[in-house]
PDB file of C-alpha atoms in Angstrom:
ATOM      1  CA  ALA A   1     -12.632 -12.778 -12.737  1.00 61.00           C
ATOM      2  CA  ASN A   2     -12.418 -16.379 -11.468  1.00 66.00           C
ATOM      3  CA  ILE A   3     -10.446 -17.799 -14.395  1.00 72.00           C
ATOM      4  CA  PHE A   4      -6.658 -17.576 -14.274  1.00 79.00           C
ATOM      5  CA  LEU A   5      -4.040 -18.720 -16.782  1.00 80.00           C
ATOM      6  CA  ASP A   6      -0.816 -20.575 -15.984  1.00 77.00           C
ATOM      7  CA  GLU A   7       2.492 -20.395 -17.864  1.00 77.00           C
ATOM      8  CA  PHE A   8       1.018 -22.576 -20.641  1.00 76.00           C
ATOM      9  CA  LEU A   9      -2.121 -20.422 -20.873  1.00 78.00           C
ATOM     10  CA  PHE A  10      -4.145 -23.319 -19.436  1.00 80.00           C
ATOM     11  CA  PRO A  11      -7.288 -22.093 -17.609  1.00 79.00           C
ATOM     12  CA  LYS A  12      -7.569 -22.496 -13.840  1.00 77.00           C
ATOM     13  CA  ILE A  13     -11.018 -21.906 -12.326  1.00 71.00           C
ATOM     14  CA  VAL A  14     -10.859 -20.872  -8.677  1.00 71.00           C
ATOM     15  CA  ASP A  15     -13.233 -19.826  -5.899  1.00 64.00           C
ATOM     16  CA  LEU A  16     -16.596 -20.260  -7.599  1.00 53.00           C
ATOM     17  CA  SER A  17     -18.319 -19.074  -4.437  1.00 51.00           C
ATOM     18  CA  LEU A  18     -18.484 -15.455  -3.325  1.00 49.00           C
ATOM     19  CA  ALA A  19     -15.826 -13.894  -1.131  1.00 40.00           C
ATOM     20  CA  ILE A  20     -18.361 -11.669   0.641  1.00 42.00           C
ATOM     21  CA  GLU A  21     -21.550 -12.155   2.623  1.00 42.00           C
ATOM     22  CA  LEU A  22     -24.733 -11.672   0.596  1.00 45.00           C
ATOM     23  CA  SER A  23     -27.514  -9.377   1.727  1.00 45.00           C
ATOM     24  CA  ASP A  24     -31.117  -9.386   0.504  1.00 46.00           C
ATOM     25  CA  ASP A  25     -30.969  -5.746  -0.548  1.00 47.00           C
ATOM     26  CA  LEU A  26     -28.118  -6.481  -2.957  1.00 47.00           C
ATOM     27  CA  THR A  27     -29.524  -6.006  -6.449  1.00 47.00           C
ATOM     28  CA  TYR A  28     -29.155  -8.649  -9.143  1.00 45.00           C
ATOM     29  CA  GLU A  29     -28.213  -6.071 -11.780  1.00 45.00           C
ATOM     30  CA  SER A  30     -25.370  -4.526  -9.782  1.00 42.00           C
ATOM     31  CA  TYR A  31     -23.869  -7.860  -8.769  1.00 44.00           C
ATOM     32  CA  GLY A  32     -23.804 -10.640 -11.350  1.00 49.00           C
ATOM     33  CA  SER A  33     -22.135 -13.553  -9.503  1.00 70.00           C
ATOM     34  CA  PRO A  34     -25.259 -14.809  -7.652  1.00 80.00           C
ATOM     35  CA  ALA A  35     -26.728 -15.856 -11.009  1.00 82.00           C
ATOM     36  CA  PHE A  36     -24.038 -18.578 -11.083  1.00 85.00           C
ATOM     37  CA  MET A  37     -24.860 -19.885  -7.598  1.00 86.00           C
ATOM     38  CA  SER A  38     -27.097 -22.687  -6.337  1.00 89.00           C
ATOM     39  CA  PHE A  39     -30.046 -22.137  -4.011  1.00 90.00           C
ATOM     40  CA  GLU A  40     -28.067 -23.785  -1.208  1.00 90.00           C
ATOM     41  CA  ALA A  41     -25.101 -21.449  -1.755  1.00 86.00           C
ATOM     42  CA  LEU A  42     -27.382 -18.396  -1.817  1.00 84.00           C
ATOM     43  CA  SER A  43     -28.835 -19.653   1.469  1.00 85.00           C
ATOM     44  CA  GLY A  44     -25.370 -19.793   3.044  1.00 83.00           C
ATOM     45  CA  LYS A  45     -24.898 -23.580   2.986  1.00 87.00           C
ATOM     46  CA  LYS A  46     -21.422 -24.811   2.025  1.00 86.00           C
ATOM     47  CA  ALA A  47     -21.048 -27.987  -0.041  1.00 89.00           C
ATOM     48  CA  LYS A  48     -19.026 -29.283  -2.986  1.00 90.00           C
ATOM     49  CA  SER A  49     -22.280 -29.684  -4.920  1.00 92.00           C
ATOM     50  CA  ASN A  50     -22.593 -25.862  -4.919  1.00 91.00           C
ATOM     51  CA  ASP A  51     -19.441 -25.568  -7.031  1.00 89.00           C
ATOM     52  CA  VAL A  52     -20.739 -28.266  -9.386  1.00 93.00           C
ATOM     53  CA  PHE A  53     -23.920 -26.201  -9.844  1.00 94.00           C
ATOM     54  CA  SER A  54     -21.796 -23.115 -10.606  1.00 90.00           C
ATOM     55  CA  TYR A  55     -19.732 -25.166 -13.060  1.00 91.00           C
ATOM     56  CA  GLY A  56     -22.928 -26.112 -14.915  1.00 93.00           C
ATOM     57  CA  ILE A  57     -24.007 -22.471 -15.181  1.00 91.00           C
ATOM     58  CA  THR A  58     -20.474 -21.530 -16.321  1.00 89.00           C
ATOM     59  CA  LEU A  59     -20.717 -24.180 -19.063  1.00 91.00           C
ATOM     60  CA  TYR A  60     -23.985 -22.582 -20.163  1.00 92.00           C
ATOM     61  CA  TYR A  61     -22.364 -19.138 -20.272  1.00 88.00           C
ATOM     62  CA  ILE A  62     -19.460 -20.456 -22.392  1.00 88.00           C
ATOM     63  CA  LEU A  63     -21.460 -22.650 -24.796  1.00 90.00           C
ATOM     64  CA  ILE A  64     -24.602 -20.545 -25.231  1.00 90.00           C
ATOM     65  CA  ASN A  65     -22.701 -17.232 -24.987  1.00 86.00           C
ATOM     66  CA  LYS A  66     -25.556 -15.706 -23.024  1.00 83.00           C
ATOM     67  CA  TYR A  67     -25.848 -14.438 -19.451  1.00 81.00           C
ATOM     68  CA  PRO A  68     -27.836 -16.857 -17.229  1.00 85.00           C
ATOM     69  CA  TYR A  69     -31.483 -15.946 -16.616  1.00 82.00           C
ATOM     70  CA  ASP A  70     -31.268 -13.153 -19.190  1.00 73.00           C
ATOM     71  CA  GLY A  71     -34.820 -12.209 -20.103  1.00 66.00           C
ATOM     72  CA  TYR A  72     -36.278 -12.850 -16.667  1.00 70.00           C
ATOM     73  CA  SER A  73     -37.245  -9.875 -14.531  1.00 67.00           C
ATOM     74  CA  ILE A  74     -34.887 -10.380 -11.581  1.00 70.00           C
ATOM     75  CA  LYS A  75     -34.434  -7.367  -9.330  1.00 67.00           C
ATOM     76  CA  SER A  76     -32.963  -8.853  -6.142  1.00 73.00           C
ATOM     77  CA  ILE A  77     -31.246 -11.840  -4.570  1.00 75.00           C
ATOM     78  CA  ILE A  78     -34.583 -12.856  -3.006  1.00 81.00           C
ATOM     79  CA  GLN A  79     -36.246 -13.152  -6.441  1.00 82.00           C
ATOM     80  CA  LEU A  80     -33.238 -15.038  -7.819  1.00 81.00           C
ATOM     81  CA  LYS A  81     -33.402 -17.535  -4.930  1.00 86.00           C
ATOM     82  CA  GLU A  82     -37.109 -18.131  -5.544  1.00 87.00           C
ATOM     83  CA  LEU A  83     -36.466 -18.653  -9.259  1.00 86.00           C
ATOM     84  CA  ILE A  84     -33.783 -21.289  -8.609  1.00 89.00           C
ATOM     85  CA  LYS A  85     -35.826 -22.901  -5.805  1.00 90.00           C
ATOM     86  CA  LYS A  86     -38.688 -23.487  -8.270  1.00 90.00           C
ATOM     87  CA  GLY A  87     -36.287 -25.356 -10.564  1.00 91.00           C
ATOM     88  CA  ILE A  88     -36.149 -22.674 -13.249  1.00 90.00           C
ATOM     89  CA  ARG A  89     -32.833 -22.758 -15.114  1.00 91.00           C
ATOM     90  CA  PRO A  90     -31.318 -20.784 -18.020  1.00 89.00           C
ATOM     91  CA  VAL A  91     -32.997 -21.609 -21.344  1.00 88.00           C
ATOM     92  CA  ILE A  92     -30.827 -23.593 -23.772  1.00 88.00           C
ATOM     93  CA  ASN A  93     -32.058 -21.990 -27.000  1.00 85.00           C
ATOM     94  CA  LYS A  94     -28.995 -22.693 -29.126  1.00 87.00           C
ATOM     95  CA  PRO A  95     -28.047 -26.004 -30.823  1.00 90.00           C
ATOM     96  CA  ILE A  96     -25.231 -27.645 -28.844  1.00 90.00           C
ATOM     97  CA  PRO A  97     -24.110 -31.301 -28.622  1.00 89.00           C
ATOM     98  CA  GLU A  98     -26.577 -33.332 -26.543  1.00 92.00           C
ATOM     99  CA  CYS A  99     -23.786 -34.589 -24.270  1.00 93.00           C
ATOM    100  CA  TYR A 100     -22.976 -31.037 -23.143  1.00 93.00           C
ATOM    101  CA  LYS A 101     -26.666 -30.291 -22.578  1.00 94.00           C
ATOM    102  CA  GLN A 102     -27.028 -33.408 -20.424  1.00 95.00           C
ATOM    103  CA  LEU A 103     -23.909 -32.528 -18.427  1.00 96.00           C
ATOM    104  CA  MET A 104     -25.192 -28.999 -17.729  1.00 95.00           C
ATOM    105  CA  GLU A 105     -28.574 -30.305 -16.607  1.00 95.00           C
ATOM    106  CA  LYS A 106     -26.928 -32.869 -14.310  1.00 96.00           C
ATOM    107  CA  CYS A 107     -24.696 -30.201 -12.766  1.00 96.00           C
ATOM    108  CA  TRP A 108     -27.585 -27.851 -11.962  1.00 95.00           C
ATOM    109  CA  HIS A 109     -29.970 -30.636 -10.844  1.00 95.00           C
ATOM    110  CA  GLN A 110     -32.466 -29.495  -8.210  1.00 94.00           C
ATOM    111  CA  ASP A 111     -31.349 -32.261  -5.827  1.00 95.00           C
ATOM    112  CA  PRO A 112     -27.707 -31.683  -4.782  1.00 94.00           C
ATOM    113  CA  LYS A 113     -27.265 -35.451  -4.289  1.00 94.00           C
ATOM    114  CA  GLU A 114     -28.039 -36.023  -7.980  1.00 95.00           C
ATOM    115  CA  ARG A 115     -25.265 -33.694  -9.150  1.00 96.00           C
ATOM    116  CA  PRO A 116     -22.041 -35.427 -10.251  1.00 95.00           C
ATOM    117  CA  SER A 117     -18.773 -34.923  -8.409  1.00 94.00           C
ATOM    118  CA  PHE A 118     -15.890 -33.143 -10.141  1.00 92.00           C
ATOM    119  CA  GLU A 119     -14.067 -36.483 -10.282  1.00 92.00           C
ATOM    120  CA  GLU A 120     -17.001 -37.928 -12.247  1.00 94.00           C
ATOM    121  CA  ILE A 121     -17.106 -34.875 -14.533  1.00 94.00           C
ATOM    122  CA  VAL A 122     -13.394 -35.174 -15.311  1.00 90.00           C
ATOM    123  CA  TYR A 123     -13.781 -38.908 -16.009  1.00 90.00           C
ATOM    124  CA  ILE A 124     -16.728 -38.275 -18.370  1.00 91.00           C
ATOM    125  CA  LEU A 125     -14.880 -35.534 -20.273  1.00 89.00           C
ATOM    126  CA  LYS A 126     -11.806 -37.773 -20.639  1.00 87.00           C
ATOM    127  CA  THR A 127     -13.540 -40.975 -21.731  1.00 86.00           C
ATOM    128  CA  ASP A 128     -16.750 -40.005 -23.564  1.00 89.00           C
ATOM    129  CA  ALA A 129     -15.806 -39.412 -27.216  1.00 86.00           C
ATOM    130  CA  ARG A 130     -18.999 -37.390 -27.794  1.00 89.00           C
ATOM    131  CA  PHE A 131     -17.424 -34.425 -26.019  1.00 87.00           C
ATOM    132  CA  ILE A 132     -14.681 -34.237 -28.648  1.00 85.00           C
ATOM    133  CA  THR A 133     -16.563 -32.250 -31.287  1.00 79.00           C
ATOM    134  CA  GLU A 134     -15.465 -31.495 -34.850  1.00 80.00           C
ATOM    135  CA  THR A 135     -13.833 -28.231 -33.787  1.00 79.00           C
ATOM    136  CA  VAL A 136     -11.577 -29.972 -31.247  1.00 81.00           C
ATOM    137  CA  ASN A 137      -8.091 -31.104 -32.250  1.00 83.00           C
ATOM    138  CA  LYS A 138      -8.093 -34.701 -30.948  1.00 84.00           C
ATOM    139  CA  GLU A 139      -4.301 -34.994 -30.788  1.00 84.00           C
ATOM    140  CA  GLU A 140      -3.957 -31.802 -28.743  1.00 82.00           C
ATOM    141  CA  PHE A 141      -6.882 -32.831 -26.546  1.00 85.00           C
ATOM    142  CA  PHE A 142      -5.360 -36.180 -25.544  1.00 86.00           C
ATOM    143  CA  GLU A 143      -1.934 -34.590 -25.073  1.00 85.00           C
ATOM    144  CA  TYR A 144      -3.549 -32.069 -22.721  1.00 84.00           C
ATOM    145  CA  VAL A 145      -5.345 -34.867 -20.799  1.00 86.00           C
ATOM    146  CA  ASP A 146      -2.073 -36.789 -20.444  1.00 86.00           C
ATOM    147  CA  PHE A 147      -0.268 -33.626 -19.316  1.00 82.00           C
ATOM    148  CA  ILE A 148      -2.877 -32.857 -16.652  1.00 82.00           C
ATOM    149  CA  ASP A 149      -2.927 -36.473 -15.421  1.00 84.00           C
ATOM    150  CA  LYS A 150       0.834 -36.452 -14.923  1.00 84.00           C
ATOM    151  CA  LYS A 151       0.727 -33.055 -13.258  1.00 79.00           C
ATOM    152  CA  VAL A 152      -1.999 -34.150 -10.824  1.00 78.00           C
ATOM    153  CA  LYS A 153      -0.075 -37.340  -9.970  1.00 82.00           C
ATOM    154  CA  ASN A 154       3.180 -35.324  -9.603  1.00 80.00           C
ATOM    155  CA  ILE A 155       4.840 -37.340 -12.352  1.00 77.00           C
ATOM    156  CA  GLU A 156       7.828 -35.504 -13.790  1.00 74.00           C
ATOM    157  CA  ILE A 157       7.308 -34.440 -17.385  1.00 69.00           C
ATOM    158  CA  GLU A 158      10.684 -34.672 -19.128  1.00 64.00           C
ATOM    159  CA  THR A 159       9.739 -33.023 -22.400  1.00 55.00           C
ATOM    160  CA  PRO A 160       6.792 -30.625 -22.099  1.00 59.00           C
ATOM    161  CA  THR A 161       4.557 -30.915 -25.137  1.00 67.00           C
ATOM    162  CA  PHE A 162       3.274 -27.395 -24.708  1.00 72.00           C
ATOM    163  CA  GLN A 163       5.241 -24.210 -25.010  1.00 72.00           C
ATOM    164  CA  LYS A 164       5.519 -21.882 -22.047  1.00 74.00           C
ATOM    165  CA  VAL A 165       4.698 -18.215 -22.455  1.00 72.00           C
ATOM    166  CA  ALA A 166       7.229 -15.669 -21.237  1.00 66.00           C
ATOM    167  CA  ILE A 167       5.774 -13.271 -18.666  1.00 55.00           C
ATOM    168  CA  GLN A 168       7.718 -10.321 -20.062  1.00 57.00           C
ATOM    169  CA  ASN A 169       5.648 -10.521 -23.248  1.00 52.00           C
ATOM    170  CA  TYR A 170       2.595  -9.474 -21.242  1.00 51.00           C
ATOM    171  CA  GLN A 171       4.512  -6.625 -19.630  1.00 48.00           C
ATOM    172  CA  LYS A 172       5.333  -5.261 -23.073  1.00 50.00           C
ATOM    173  CA  VAL A 173       1.686  -5.454 -24.087  1.00 48.00           C
ATOM    174  CA  LYS A 174       0.626  -3.562 -20.969  1.00 50.00           C
ATOM    175  CA  LYS A 175       2.991  -0.701 -21.843  1.00 52.00           C
ATOM    176  CA  LYS A 176       1.374  -0.347 -25.251  1.00 56.00           C
ATOM    177  CA  LYS A 177      -0.348   3.004 -25.750  1.00 65.00           C
ATOM    178  CA  LYS A 178      -4.065   2.521 -25.166  1.00 66.00           C
ATOM    179  CA  MET A 179      -6.841   4.103 -27.174  1.00 68.00           C
ATOM    180  CA  HIS A 180      -9.072   6.522 -25.238  1.00 71.00           C
ATOM    181  CA  PHE A 181     -12.786   7.102 -25.616  1.00 70.00           C
ATOM    182  CA  GLN A 182     -13.277  10.400 -27.416  1.00 70.00           C
ATOM    183  CA  VAL A 183     -16.258  12.121 -29.033  1.00 68.00           C
ATOM    184  CA  ASN A 184     -16.733  15.583 -30.520  1.00 70.00           C
ATOM    185  CA  MET A 185     -19.220  16.942 -28.004  1.00 70.00           C
ATOM    186  CA  GLU A 186     -19.406  18.523 -24.586  1.00 75.00           C
ATOM    187  CA  THR A 187     -20.082  16.529 -21.431  1.00 77.00           C
ATOM    188  CA  VAL A 188     -22.803  17.102 -18.826  1.00 81.00           C
ATOM    189  CA  ASP A 189     -23.005  16.614 -15.067  1.00 87.00           C
ATOM    190  CA  LEU A 190     -24.700  13.245 -14.448  1.00 87.00           C
ATOM    191  CA  LYS A 191     -25.717  14.408 -10.971  1.00 90.00           C
ATOM    192  CA  ASN A 192     -28.422  16.471 -12.679  1.00 92.00           C
ATOM    193  CA  PHE A 193     -30.219  13.249 -13.652  1.00 92.00           C
ATOM    194  CA  GLU A 194     -32.004  10.577 -11.632  1.00 92.00           C
ATOM    195  CA  LYS A 195     -32.197   6.947 -12.797  1.00 89.00           C
ATOM    196  CA  GLU A 196     -35.694   5.421 -12.748  1.00 90.00           C
ATOM    197  CA  CYS A 197     -35.823   1.966 -14.356  1.00 88.00           C
ATOM    198  CA  ARG A 198     -34.172  -0.287 -16.928  1.00 87.00           C
ATOM    199  CA  ILE A 199     -35.813  -0.267 -20.364  1.00 88.00           C
ATOM    200  CA  GLY A 200     -33.358  -2.265 -22.483  1.00 83.00           C
ATOM    201  CA  LYS A 201     -29.954  -3.832 -22.892  1.00 76.00           C
ATOM    202  CA  GLY A 202     -27.447  -3.905 -25.748  1.00 70.00           C
ATOM    203  CA  GLY A 203     -24.017  -5.279 -26.518  1.00 65.00           C
ATOM    204  CA  PHE A 204     -22.139  -2.440 -24.829  1.00 69.00           C
ATOM    205  CA  GLY A 205     -24.552  -1.106 -22.265  1.00 79.00           C
ATOM    206  CA  THR A 206     -27.857  -1.082 -20.415  1.00 85.00           C
ATOM    207  CA  VAL A 207     -30.501   1.526 -21.263  1.00 88.00           C
ATOM    208  CA  TYR A 208     -32.321   3.268 -18.406  1.00 90.00           C
ATOM    209  CA  LYS A 209     -35.116   5.799 -18.186  1.00 92.00           C
ATOM    210  CA  VAL A 210     -33.687   8.890 -16.435  1.00 92.00           C
ATOM    211  CA  ILE A 211     -35.285  12.117 -15.295  1.00 93.00           C
ATOM    212  CA  GLU A 212     -33.602  15.518 -15.458  1.00 91.00           C
ATOM    213  CA  LYS A 213     -34.093  16.897 -11.929  1.00 92.00           C
ATOM    214  CA  GLU A 214     -34.458  20.544 -12.920  1.00 92.00           C
ATOM    215  CA  THR A 215     -36.977  20.138 -15.757  1.00 92.00           C
ATOM    216  CA  SER A 216     -38.533  16.691 -14.964  1.00 92.00           C
ATOM    217  CA  ASN A 217     -37.938  15.765 -18.621  1.00 88.00           C
ATOM    218  CA  ALA A 218     -37.462  12.053 -19.338  1.00 89.00           C
ATOM    219  CA  PHE A 219     -34.473  10.702 -21.262  1.00 87.00           C
ATOM    220  CA  ALA A 220     -33.109   7.323 -22.284  1.00 87.00           C
ATOM    221  CA  ALA A 221     -29.587   6.899 -20.888  1.00 87.00           C
ATOM    222  CA  LYS A 222     -27.237   4.159 -22.017  1.00 84.00           C
ATOM    223  CA  VAL A 223     -24.752   3.090 -19.334  1.00 83.00           C
ATOM    224  CA  SER A 224     -21.674   1.131 -20.395  1.00 78.00           C
ATOM    225  CA  ILE A 225     -21.507  -2.372 -18.903  1.00 74.00           C
ATOM    226  CA  TYR A 226     -17.704  -2.154 -19.005  1.00 71.00           C
ATOM    227  CA  GLU A 227     -15.259   0.116 -17.234  1.00 73.00           C
ATOM    228  CA  LEU A 228     -13.663   2.119 -20.047  1.00 72.00           C
ATOM    229  CA  SER A 229     -10.237   1.574 -18.488  1.00 69.00           C
ATOM    230  CA  GLN A 230     -10.728  -2.177 -19.030  1.00 68.00           C
ATOM    231  CA  CYS A 231     -12.035  -1.989 -22.602  1.00 74.00           C
ATOM    232  CA  THR A 232      -9.972  -3.194 -25.530  1.00 77.00           C
ATOM    233  CA  ASP A 233      -9.136  -0.790 -28.354  1.00 78.00           C
ATOM    234  CA  ASP A 234     -11.774  -2.467 -30.558  1.00 79.00           C
ATOM    235  CA  MET A 235     -14.467  -2.017 -27.921  1.00 79.00           C
ATOM    236  CA  ILE A 236     -13.596   1.641 -27.381  1.00 80.00           C
ATOM    237  CA  MET A 237     -13.660   2.210 -31.145  1.00 82.00           C
ATOM    238  CA  ASN A 238     -17.097   0.566 -31.457  1.00 81.00           C
ATOM    239  CA  ILE A 239     -18.525   2.549 -28.526  1.00 79.00           C
ATOM    240  CA  SER A 240     -17.147   5.781 -30.005  1.00 81.00           C
ATOM    241  CA  ARG A 241     -18.701   5.012 -33.388  1.00 82.00           C
ATOM    242  CA  GLU A 242     -22.067   4.197 -31.799  1.00 79.00           C
ATOM    243  CA  VAL A 243     -22.126   7.494 -29.887  1.00 80.00           C
ATOM    244  CA  GLU A 244     -21.042   9.493 -32.953  1.00 80.00           C
ATOM    245  CA  ILE A 245     -23.780   7.896 -35.097  1.00 80.00           C
ATOM    246  CA  ILE A 246     -26.553   8.426 -32.519  1.00 78.00           C
ATOM    247  CA  SER A 247     -25.462  12.035 -31.987  1.00 78.00           C
ATOM    248  CA  GLN A 248     -26.061  12.788 -35.686  1.00 77.00           C
ATOM    249  CA  LEU A 249     -29.606  11.388 -35.791  1.00 76.00           C
ATOM    250  CA  ASP A 250     -32.257  13.989 -36.602  1.00 74.00           C
ATOM    251  CA  HIS A 251     -35.784  12.701 -36.136  1.00 75.00           C
ATOM    252  CA  PRO A 252     -38.931  14.056 -34.397  1.00 72.00           C
ATOM    253  CA  SER A 253     -39.014  11.074 -32.021  1.00 70.00           C
ATOM    254  CA  ILE A 254     -35.606  12.028 -30.636  1.00 66.00           C
ATOM    255  CA  MET A 255     -36.093  15.096 -28.481  1.00 64.00           C
ATOM    256  CA  LYS A 256     -32.491  15.771 -27.536  1.00 65.00           C
ATOM    257  CA  PHE A 257     -29.186  13.949 -27.573  1.00 71.00           C
ATOM    258  CA  ILE A 258     -26.809  14.505 -24.641  1.00 72.00           C
TER     259      ILE A 258
END
């Protein structure tokens, strides 16, 4: 939600801090952004080093492809603050270039004064050849660096190296007929159930233990982590297939599928 694209589809990261006041009764599960914030930011202190911390966590999310602090039992902002205050950071359990690991660890350093500035980060990324991995096109990378440098210094670029993307192309895509979630079964009123606790998490949703109010019977309910209106056609197709498959299971351990 904080990454925008310009006419060249270049990413622009904006407003890494929250746009609302945090309260201690705000649950970690229902509001993900605090997991990207420093202890100082969660405590209401404003500083540039807070954004550097968030940048480090964002790097982790991109490179490791895993939500920060996933696996820890965090139920509230208070617990999250205590976790960060103790110096606990997301676990890097995936092989990545050492230079990126070092940069992440510098960005989320416990002491704000030890975190690099964004100017230093940009300089490191531009000059340290270790950051240009095998999957990076070196020619495109240096052209992009040169383009950004000129743009920042307001130097006129006579012949843009990169091709602009016409906005109307996106408008046509938006008008495309979207696939809808559809299964061959009746629906039930969710108000008849009460959510108790989280018991698992998958690629498309979080699994909770729920109780049917009328009978007091316990069920496992999977709640989608995406709004269906925002899902791509592929995601909707995969969710539909998952529901269809589970609905056809016939085993003594499964009491009832709703």
